[in-house]
PDB file of C-alpha atoms and ligand atoms in Angstrom:
ATOM      1  CA  MET A 454      -3.033  -1.179   0.789  1.00  0.00           C
ATOM      2  CA  ASN A 455      -1.986  -0.828   4.377  1.00  0.00           C
ATOM      3  CA  LYS A 456       0.900  -3.186   4.004  1.00  0.00           C
ATOM      4  CA  GLN A 457       3.395  -0.527   5.127  1.00  0.00           C
ATOM      5  CA  LEU A 458       1.660  -0.459   8.508  1.00  0.00           C
ATOM      6  CA  ARG A 459       2.548  -4.045   9.209  1.00  0.00           C
ATOM      7  CA  LYS A 460       5.718  -5.880  10.119  1.00  0.00           C
ATOM      8  CA  ALA A 461       6.693  -8.505   7.578  1.00  0.00           C
ATOM      9  CA  VAL A 462       7.692 -11.741   9.270  1.00  0.00           C
ATOM     10  CA  ILE A 463       9.461 -14.745   7.773  1.00  0.00           C
ATOM     11  CA  ALA A 464       9.473 -17.707  10.135  1.00  0.00           C
ATOM     12  CA  GLY A 465      10.996 -21.115   9.656  1.00  0.00           C
ATOM     13  CA  ASN A 466       9.168 -24.115  11.061  1.00  0.00           C
ATOM     14  CA  TRP A 467      11.758 -26.830  11.420  1.00  0.00           C
ATOM     15  CA  LYS A 468       9.214 -29.425  12.576  1.00  0.00           C
ATOM     16  CA  MET A 469      10.902 -32.645  13.831  1.00  0.00           C
ATOM     17  CA  ASN A 470      14.248 -31.966  12.162  1.00  0.00           C
ATOM     18  CA  LYS A 471      17.802 -31.231  13.307  1.00  0.00           C
ATOM     19  CA  THR A 472      19.779 -32.209  16.377  1.00  0.00           C
ATOM     20  CA  PRO A 473      21.264 -29.427  18.523  1.00  0.00           C
ATOM     21  CA  ALA A 474      24.604 -29.724  16.701  1.00  0.00           C
ATOM     22  CA  GLU A 475      22.835 -29.539  13.346  1.00  0.00           C
ATOM     23  CA  ALA A 476      20.787 -26.565  14.575  1.00  0.00           C
ATOM     24  CA  THR A 477      23.986 -24.713  15.455  1.00  0.00           C
ATOM     25  CA  GLU A 478      25.376 -25.436  12.008  1.00  0.00           C
ATOM     26  CA  LEU A 479      22.237 -24.438  10.102  1.00  0.00           C
ATOM     27  CA  LEU A 480      21.793 -21.208  12.050  1.00  0.00           C
ATOM     28  CA  GLY A 481      25.489 -20.496  11.617  1.00  0.00           C
ATOM     29  CA  ASN A 482      24.816 -20.549   7.880  1.00  0.00           C
ATOM     30  CA  ILE A 483      21.537 -18.603   8.039  1.00  0.00           C
ATOM     31  CA  VAL A 484      22.708 -15.745  10.288  1.00  0.00           C
ATOM     32  CA  PRO A 485      25.215 -14.111   7.885  1.00  0.00           C
ATOM     33  CA  LEU A 486      22.841 -14.493   4.926  1.00  0.00           C
ATOM     34  CA  VAL A 487      19.995 -12.596   6.604  1.00  0.00           C
ATOM     35  CA  LYS A 488      21.951 -10.143   8.749  1.00  0.00           C
ATOM     36  CA  ASP A 489      20.760  -7.088   6.800  1.00  0.00           C
ATOM     37  CA  ALA A 490      17.115  -8.123   6.641  1.00  0.00           C
ATOM     38  CA  LYS A 491      14.586  -5.424   7.388  1.00  0.00           C
ATOM     39  CA  VAL A 492      11.869  -7.985   8.009  1.00  0.00           C
ATOM     40  CA  GLU A 493      11.589 -10.027  11.187  1.00  0.00           C
ATOM     41  CA  VAL A 494      13.355 -13.384  10.825  1.00  0.00           C
ATOM     42  CA  ILE A 495      12.434 -16.253  13.132  1.00  0.00           C
ATOM     43  CA  ALA A 496      13.436 -19.901  13.371  1.00  0.00           C
ATOM     44  CA  CYS A 497      10.995 -22.143  15.249  1.00  0.00           C
ATOM     45  CA  VAL A 498      12.892 -25.230  16.330  1.00  0.00           C
ATOM     46  CA  PRO A 499      12.352 -28.451  18.311  1.00  0.00           C
ATOM     47  CA  TYR A 500      12.429 -28.042  22.095  1.00  0.00           C
ATOM     48  CA  VAL A 501      15.786 -29.777  22.522  1.00  0.00           C
ATOM     49  CA  ASP A 502      17.364 -27.412  19.984  1.00  0.00           C
ATOM     50  CA  LEU A 503      16.193 -24.227  21.705  1.00  0.00           C
ATOM     51  CA  TYR A 504      19.267 -23.754  23.831  1.00  0.00           C
ATOM     52  CA  ALA A 505      21.701 -24.280  20.947  1.00  0.00           C
ATOM     53  CA  ALA A 506      19.583 -22.079  18.697  1.00  0.00           C
ATOM     54  CA  LEU A 507      19.480 -19.232  21.211  1.00  0.00           C
ATOM     55  CA  GLU A 508      23.259 -19.469  21.619  1.00  0.00           C
ATOM     56  CA  ALA A 509      23.836 -19.531  17.847  1.00  0.00           C
ATOM     57  CA  THR A 510      21.697 -16.418  17.306  1.00  0.00           C
ATOM     58  CA  LYS A 511      22.739 -14.368  20.334  1.00  0.00           C
ATOM     59  CA  GLY A 512      23.293 -10.736  19.326  1.00  0.00           C
ATOM     60  CA  THR A 513      21.886 -11.292  15.831  1.00  0.00           C
ATOM     61  CA  ASN A 514      18.595 -10.300  14.180  1.00  0.00           C
ATOM     62  CA  VAL A 515      17.384 -13.922  14.052  1.00  0.00           C
ATOM     63  CA  LYS A 516      14.774 -14.698  16.711  1.00  0.00           C
ATOM     64  CA  ILE A 517      14.001 -18.131  18.063  1.00  0.00           C
ATOM     65  CA  GLY A 518      10.628 -19.749  18.596  1.00  0.00           C
ATOM     66  CA  ALA A 519       9.224 -23.074  19.755  1.00  0.00           C
ATOM     67  CA  GLU A 520       6.732 -25.196  17.842  1.00  0.00           C
ATOM     68  CA  ASN A 521       4.086 -25.665  20.538  1.00  0.00           C
ATOM     69  CA  CYS A 522       3.418 -25.196  24.255  1.00  0.00           C
ATOM     70  CA  HIS A 523       0.991 -26.551  26.824  1.00  0.00           C
ATOM     71  CA  TRP A 524      -1.872 -24.482  28.250  1.00  0.00           C
ATOM     72  CA  ALA A 525      -1.138 -25.154  31.931  1.00  0.00           C
ATOM     73  CA  LYS A 526       1.554 -23.295  33.837  1.00  0.00           C
ATOM     74  CA  SER A 527       2.921 -26.552  35.279  1.00  0.00           C
ATOM     75  CA  GLY A 528       1.672 -29.888  36.523  1.00  0.00           C
ATOM     76  CA  ALA A 529       1.083 -33.536  35.739  1.00  0.00           C
ATOM     77  CA  PHE A 530       1.354 -33.414  31.945  1.00  0.00           C
ATOM     78  CA  THR A 531       4.076 -35.899  31.120  1.00  0.00           C
ATOM     79  CA  GLY A 532       6.033 -34.963  28.040  1.00  0.00           C
ATOM     80  CA  GLU A 533       4.684 -31.434  27.775  1.00  0.00           C
ATOM     81  CA  ILE A 534       6.393 -28.025  27.950  1.00  0.00           C
ATOM     82  CA  SER A 535       4.754 -24.896  29.373  1.00  0.00           C
ATOM     83  CA  ALA A 536       4.820 -21.406  27.917  1.00  0.00           C
ATOM     84  CA  ASP A 537       6.532 -20.192  31.108  1.00  0.00           C
ATOM     85  CA  MET A 538       9.335 -22.703  30.554  1.00  0.00           C
ATOM     86  CA  LEU A 539       9.849 -21.367  27.036  1.00  0.00           C
ATOM     87  CA  ALA A 540       9.905 -17.776  28.254  1.00  0.00           C
ATOM     88  CA  ALA A 541      12.367 -18.757  30.993  1.00  0.00           C
ATOM     89  CA  VAL A 542      14.911 -20.068  28.494  1.00  0.00           C
ATOM     90  CA  GLY A 543      14.652 -16.869  26.455  1.00  0.00           C
ATOM     91  CA  VAL A 544      12.287 -17.894  23.684  1.00  0.00           C
ATOM     92  CA  ASN A 545      10.083 -15.112  22.268  1.00  0.00           C
ATOM     93  CA  TYR A 546       7.840 -16.917  19.798  1.00  0.00           C
ATOM     94  CA  VAL A 547       5.737 -20.044  19.672  1.00  0.00           C
ATOM     95  CA  ILE A 548       3.744 -21.693  16.890  1.00  0.00           C
ATOM     96  CA  ILE A 549       0.261 -22.700  18.042  1.00  0.00           C
ATOM     97  CA  GLY A 550      -2.337 -24.791  16.230  1.00  0.00           C
ATOM     98  CA  HIS A 551      -0.196 -26.045  13.383  1.00  0.00           C
ATOM     99  CA  SER A 552      -2.245 -28.390  11.208  1.00  0.00           C
ATOM    100  CA  GLU A 553       0.118 -31.267  11.987  1.00  0.00           C
ATOM    101  CA  ARG A 554      -0.772 -30.818  15.684  1.00  0.00           C
ATOM    102  CA  ARG A 555      -4.454 -30.693  14.797  1.00  0.00           C
ATOM    103  CA  GLN A 556      -4.195 -33.679  12.452  1.00  0.00           C
ATOM    104  CA  TYR A 557      -1.942 -36.065  14.375  1.00  0.00           C
ATOM    105  CA  PHE A 558      -2.143 -34.964  18.012  1.00  0.00           C
ATOM    106  CA  GLY A 559      -5.803 -34.228  18.627  1.00  0.00           C
ATOM    107  CA  GLU A 560      -5.408 -30.464  18.760  1.00  0.00           C
ATOM    108  CA  THR A 561      -8.801 -28.735  18.646  1.00  0.00           C
ATOM    109  CA  ASP A 562      -9.895 -25.117  18.264  1.00  0.00           C
ATOM    110  CA  LYS A 563     -10.501 -25.141  22.016  1.00  0.00           C
ATOM    111  CA  THR A 564      -6.998 -26.329  22.935  1.00  0.00           C
ATOM    112  CA  VAL A 565      -5.521 -23.932  20.386  1.00  0.00           C
ATOM    113  CA  ASN A 566      -7.325 -21.146  22.239  1.00  0.00           C
ATOM    114  CA  MET A 567      -6.072 -22.389  25.629  1.00  0.00           C
ATOM    115  CA  ARG A 568      -2.481 -22.650  24.405  1.00  0.00           C
ATOM    116  CA  THR A 569      -2.692 -19.213  22.802  1.00  0.00           C
ATOM    117  CA  ARG A 570      -3.930 -17.756  26.078  1.00  0.00           C
ATOM    118  CA  ALA A 571      -1.108 -19.432  28.022  1.00  0.00           C
ATOM    119  CA  ALA A 572       1.535 -18.223  25.580  1.00  0.00           C
ATOM    120  CA  LEU A 573       0.293 -14.628  25.749  1.00  0.00           C
ATOM    121  CA  ASP A 574       0.221 -14.792  29.549  1.00  0.00           C
ATOM    122  CA  ALA A 575       3.858 -15.901  29.499  1.00  0.00           C
ATOM    123  CA  GLY A 576       4.789 -12.891  27.365  1.00  0.00           C
ATOM    124  CA  LEU A 577       5.355 -14.845  24.155  1.00  0.00           C
ATOM    125  CA  THR A 578       4.322 -13.864  20.638  1.00  0.00           C
ATOM    126  CA  VAL A 579       2.101 -16.486  19.029  1.00  0.00           C
ATOM    127  CA  ILE A 580       2.228 -17.653  15.427  1.00  0.00           C
ATOM    128  CA  LEU A 581      -1.332 -18.912  15.205  1.00  0.00           C
ATOM    129  CA  CYS A 582      -2.003 -21.363  12.388  1.00  0.00           C
ATOM    130  CA  VAL A 583      -5.314 -21.778  10.611  1.00  0.00           C
ATOM    131  CA  GLY A 584      -6.205 -23.482   7.362  1.00  0.00           C
ATOM    132  CA  GLU A 585      -8.612 -25.771   5.582  1.00  0.00           C
ATOM    133  CA  TYR A 586      -8.357 -29.373   4.385  1.00  0.00           C
ATOM    134  CA  LEU A 587      -8.616 -30.158   0.693  1.00  0.00           C
ATOM    135  CA  GLU A 588     -12.161 -31.584   1.094  1.00  0.00           C
ATOM    136  CA  GLN A 589     -13.231 -28.403   2.819  1.00  0.00           C
ATOM    137  CA  ARG A 590     -11.884 -26.280  -0.022  1.00  0.00           C
ATOM    138  CA  GLU A 591     -13.633 -28.522  -2.532  1.00  0.00           C
ATOM    139  CA  GLN A 592     -16.876 -28.264  -0.572  1.00  0.00           C
ATOM    140  CA  GLY A 593     -16.602 -24.482  -0.695  1.00  0.00           C
ATOM    141  CA  VAL A 594     -16.376 -24.026   3.088  1.00  0.00           C
ATOM    142  CA  THR A 595     -12.856 -22.564   3.325  1.00  0.00           C
ATOM    143  CA  ALA A 596     -14.145 -19.201   4.536  1.00  0.00           C
ATOM    144  CA  GLU A 597     -16.315 -20.758   7.260  1.00  0.00           C
ATOM    145  CA  VAL A 598     -13.542 -23.069   8.457  1.00  0.00           C
ATOM    146  CA  VAL A 599     -10.837 -20.426   8.581  1.00  0.00           C
ATOM    147  CA  SER A 600     -13.116 -17.804  10.164  1.00  0.00           C
ATOM    148  CA  SER A 601     -14.274 -20.117  12.904  1.00  0.00           C
ATOM    149  CA  GLN A 602     -10.714 -21.348  13.623  1.00  0.00           C
ATOM    150  CA  THR A 603      -9.595 -17.726  13.912  1.00  0.00           C
ATOM    151  CA  LYS A 604     -12.511 -16.613  16.088  1.00  0.00           C
ATOM    152  CA  ILE A 605     -12.256 -19.513  18.526  1.00  0.00           C
ATOM    153  CA  ALA A 606      -8.472 -19.257  18.817  1.00  0.00           C
ATOM    154  CA  LEU A 607      -8.766 -15.572  19.737  1.00  0.00           C
ATOM    155  CA  GLN A 608     -11.481 -15.925  22.363  1.00  0.00           C
ATOM    156  CA  GLY A 609     -10.413 -13.937  25.417  1.00  0.00           C
ATOM    157  CA  VAL A 610      -7.573 -12.199  23.558  1.00  0.00           C
ATOM    158  CA  SER A 611      -7.699  -8.405  23.897  1.00  0.00           C
ATOM    159  CA  GLU A 612      -7.052  -5.938  21.097  1.00  0.00           C
ATOM    160  CA  ASP A 613      -3.831  -4.854  22.852  1.00  0.00           C
ATOM    161  CA  GLU A 614      -2.630  -8.426  22.883  1.00  0.00           C
ATOM    162  CA  LEU A 615      -3.065  -8.716  19.123  1.00  0.00           C
ATOM    163  CA  SER A 616       0.312  -6.995  18.813  1.00  0.00           C
ATOM    164  CA  ARG A 617       1.685 -10.380  19.951  1.00  0.00           C
ATOM    165  CA  ILE A 618      -0.356 -12.454  17.518  1.00  0.00           C
ATOM    166  CA  ILE A 619       0.809 -13.354  14.028  1.00  0.00           C
ATOM    167  CA  ILE A 620      -1.680 -15.393  12.019  1.00  0.00           C
ATOM    168  CA  ALA A 621      -0.385 -17.980   9.576  1.00  0.00           C
ATOM    169  CA  TYR A 622      -2.806 -19.100   6.889  1.00  0.00           C
ATOM    170  CA  GLU A 623      -1.717 -22.582   5.915  1.00  0.00           C
ATOM    171  CA  PRO A 624      -4.029 -24.547   3.638  1.00  0.00           C
ATOM    172  CA  VAL A 625      -3.438 -28.130   4.786  1.00  0.00           C
ATOM    173  CA  TRP A 626      -3.368 -29.426   1.210  1.00  0.00           C
ATOM    174  CA  ALA A 627      -0.374 -27.202   0.469  1.00  0.00           C
ATOM    175  CA  ILE A 628       1.792 -28.213   3.410  1.00  0.00           C
ATOM    176  CA  GLY A 629       4.777 -30.336   2.495  1.00  0.00           C
ATOM    177  CA  THR A 630       3.067 -31.395  -0.715  1.00  0.00           C
ATOM    178  CA  GLY A 631       4.802 -29.081  -3.143  1.00  0.00           C
ATOM    179  CA  LYS A 632       1.312 -27.831  -4.038  1.00  0.00           C
ATOM    180  CA  THR A 633       1.326 -24.120  -3.306  1.00  0.00           C
ATOM    181  CA  ALA A 634      -1.848 -22.106  -3.164  1.00  0.00           C
ATOM    182  CA  THR A 635      -1.877 -19.638  -6.022  1.00  0.00           C
ATOM    183  CA  ALA A 636      -0.965 -16.137  -5.001  1.00  0.00           C
ATOM    184  CA  GLN A 637      -4.632 -15.177  -5.507  1.00  0.00           C
ATOM    185  CA  GLN A 638      -5.881 -18.032  -3.320  1.00  0.00           C
ATOM    186  CA  ALA A 639      -3.397 -17.137  -0.597  1.00  0.00           C
ATOM    187  CA  ASN A 640      -4.300 -13.470  -0.733  1.00  0.00           C
ATOM    188  CA  GLU A 641      -8.018 -14.143  -0.769  1.00  0.00           C
ATOM    189  CA  VAL A 642      -7.933 -16.106   2.480  1.00  0.00           C
ATOM    190  CA  CYS A 643      -5.443 -13.760   4.168  1.00  0.00           C
ATOM    191  CA  ALA A 644      -7.814 -10.889   3.300  1.00  0.00           C
ATOM    192  CA  LEU A 645     -10.710 -12.867   4.710  1.00  0.00           C
ATOM    193  CA  ILE A 646      -8.843 -13.405   7.981  1.00  0.00           C
ATOM    194  CA  ARG A 647      -8.143  -9.680   8.105  1.00  0.00           C
ATOM    195  CA  LYS A 648     -11.871  -9.041   7.706  1.00  0.00           C
ATOM    196  CA  VAL A 649     -12.560 -11.414  10.606  1.00  0.00           C
ATOM    197  CA  ILE A 650     -10.133  -9.369  12.742  1.00  0.00           C
ATOM    198  CA  ALA A 651     -11.840  -6.137  11.673  1.00  0.00           C
ATOM    199  CA  ASP A 652     -15.232  -7.557  12.691  1.00  0.00           C
ATOM    200  CA  LEU A 653     -13.946  -8.958  15.991  1.00  0.00           C
ATOM    201  CA  TYR A 654     -11.807  -5.954  16.947  1.00  0.00           C
ATOM    202  CA  SER A 655     -11.407  -2.889  14.747  1.00  0.00           C
ATOM    203  CA  LYS A 656     -10.145  -1.690  11.399  1.00  0.00           C
ATOM    204  CA  GLU A 657      -6.908  -0.527  13.051  1.00  0.00           C
ATOM    205  CA  ALA A 658      -6.400  -3.996  14.518  1.00  0.00           C
ATOM    206  CA  ALA A 659      -7.010  -5.557  11.112  1.00  0.00           C
ATOM    207  CA  ASP A 660      -4.627  -3.141   9.403  1.00  0.00           C
ATOM    208  CA  GLY A 661      -1.938  -3.817  11.962  1.00  0.00           C
ATOM    209  CA  ILE A 662      -1.945  -7.597  12.239  1.00  0.00           C
ATOM    210  CA  THR A 663       0.676  -9.617  10.396  1.00  0.00           C
ATOM    211  CA  ILE A 664      -0.823 -12.450   8.353  1.00  0.00           C
ATOM    212  CA  GLN A 665       1.535 -14.995   6.836  1.00  0.00           C
ATOM    213  CA  TYR A 666       0.994 -17.571   4.152  1.00  0.00           C
ATOM    214  CA  GLY A 667       2.458 -21.039   4.648  1.00  0.00           C
ATOM    215  CA  GLY A 668       2.447 -24.196   2.547  1.00  0.00           C
ATOM    216  CA  SER A 669       5.247 -25.109   0.158  1.00  0.00           C
ATOM    217  CA  MET A 670       6.555 -21.540   0.031  1.00  0.00           C
ATOM    218  CA  ASN A 671      10.012 -21.717  -1.481  1.00  0.00           C
ATOM    219  CA  ALA A 672      12.799 -19.685  -3.059  1.00  0.00           C
ATOM    220  CA  LYS A 673      10.997 -19.722  -6.421  1.00  0.00           C
ATOM    221  CA  ASN A 674       7.425 -18.825  -5.499  1.00  0.00           C
ATOM    222  CA  ALA A 675       8.034 -16.600  -2.455  1.00  0.00           C
ATOM    223  CA  GLU A 676       8.204 -13.337  -4.342  1.00  0.00           C
ATOM    224  CA  GLU A 677       4.829 -13.681  -6.015  1.00  0.00           C
ATOM    225  CA  LEU A 678       3.139 -14.780  -2.792  1.00  0.00           C
ATOM    226  CA  LEU A 679       4.768 -12.059  -0.699  1.00  0.00           C
ATOM    227  CA  ASP A 680       3.849  -9.398  -3.251  1.00  0.00           C
ATOM    228  CA  GLN A 681       0.162  -9.896  -2.485  1.00  0.00           C
ATOM    229  CA  PRO A 682      -1.421  -7.010  -0.580  1.00  0.00           C
ATOM    230  CA  ASP A 683      -2.695  -9.121   2.325  1.00  0.00           C
ATOM    231  CA  VAL A 684       0.241 -11.532   2.619  1.00  0.00           C
ATOM    232  CA  ASP A 685       2.669 -10.089   5.178  1.00  0.00           C
ATOM    233  CA  GLY A 686       5.127 -12.916   5.424  1.00  0.00           C
ATOM    234  CA  GLY A 687       5.610 -16.646   5.349  1.00  0.00           C
ATOM    235  CA  LEU A 688       5.755 -19.676   7.599  1.00  0.00           C
ATOM    236  CA  ILE A 689       8.245 -21.929   5.897  1.00  0.00           C
ATOM    237  CA  GLY A 690       8.706 -25.641   6.507  1.00  0.00           C
ATOM    238  CA  GLY A 691      10.917 -27.562   4.087  1.00  0.00           C
ATOM    239  CA  ALA A 692      12.695 -24.535   2.615  1.00  0.00           C
ATOM    240  CA  SER A 693      13.650 -23.244   6.083  1.00  0.00           C
ATOM    241  CA  LEU A 694      16.036 -26.183   6.449  1.00  0.00           C
ATOM    242  CA  LYS A 695      18.207 -24.873   3.616  1.00  0.00           C
ATOM    243  CA  ALA A 696      20.050 -21.675   4.526  1.00  0.00           C
ATOM    244  CA  GLU A 697      20.283 -20.452   0.925  1.00  0.00           C
ATOM    245  CA  ASP A 698      16.613 -21.002   0.133  1.00  0.00           C
ATOM    246  CA  PHE A 699      15.479 -19.515   3.409  1.00  0.00           C
ATOM    247  CA  SER A 700      17.572 -16.403   2.827  1.00  0.00           C
ATOM    248  CA  VAL A 701      16.147 -15.981  -0.679  1.00  0.00           C
ATOM    249  CA  ILE A 702      12.651 -15.974   0.858  1.00  0.00           C
ATOM    250  CA  VAL A 703      13.761 -13.397   3.450  1.00  0.00           C
ATOM    251  CA  LYS A 704      15.101 -11.234   0.626  1.00  0.00           C
ATOM    252  CA  ALA A 705      11.835 -11.572  -1.300  1.00  0.00           C
ATOM    253  CA  ALA A 706       9.991 -10.280   1.784  1.00  0.00           C
ATOM    254  CA  ASP A 707      12.452  -7.420   2.107  1.00  0.00           C
ATOM    255  CA  ARG A 708      11.653  -5.999  -1.308  1.00  0.00           C
TER     256      ARG A 708
HETATM  257  P1  PGA B 398       6.116 -26.533   4.082  1.00  0.00           P
HETATM  258  O1  PGA B 398       5.540 -26.413   5.580  1.00  0.00           O
HETATM  259  O2  PGA B 398       6.733 -25.199   3.762  1.00  0.00           O
HETATM  260  O3  PGA B 398       7.102 -27.640   4.140  1.00  0.00           O
HETATM  261  O4  PGA B 398       4.939 -26.829   3.201  1.00  0.00           O
HETATM  262  C1  PGA B 398       4.942 -25.240   6.025  1.00  0.00           C
HETATM  263  C2  PGA B 398       4.452 -25.438   7.442  1.00  0.00           C
HETATM  264  O5  PGA B 398       3.969 -26.530   7.747  1.00  0.00           O
HETATM  265  O6  PGA B 398       4.555 -24.527   8.282  1.00  0.00           O
END
């Protein structure tokens, strides 16, 4: 309904893939394929690829993001990277709260909130991931899970700052499994998240926020998913590693 009010965003999540040389090559292939895109195109890449990725996309419409950041500005956190460090190298976006972080690295709603806060303070735009496990969907608690993840992640985030929040609805059972949510399922939960934003902030805030679907989105199913009224874009894992497929998804969002 208010889809025209929102910016469509297609973001790749490369996860733990590609060396810097491979990143340069892949982006070299992606850039010409998406150069006329009207939607926002982002590639979120491993930390060590950031420099190469920023170089490969300089002066183009492809933006670069990281896949996580720590909540502290600096300090004794061996192996971690701060939001300020990302901003300093020229990164504009960061994924926070991806289910793989929650599942394998002890990420909680609380730390997702702290990281989100740190990223906003550093001037970054956050791609905030929420989504339910298969058991939760089967138990009928998807709405509760996704609402509470969204509410806790946004604690202390002002309505103004929402312009730098993109929410990615990623049902965990659909990630990397080849099992996509149906377009109706995806839309239903994206609409629910929008309702949560309306309740927390305002109708204008809800109308303006970009909500992506993620989970086995690919060149074949992107169009149907992106056609849904509450799906404003995609967070793409596997298919973002293939320039052709990724560009087909960007084109589907452009329609
Ligand atoms: P997938 O990953 O597209 O490979 O399912 C999506 C994601 O985890 O962001």
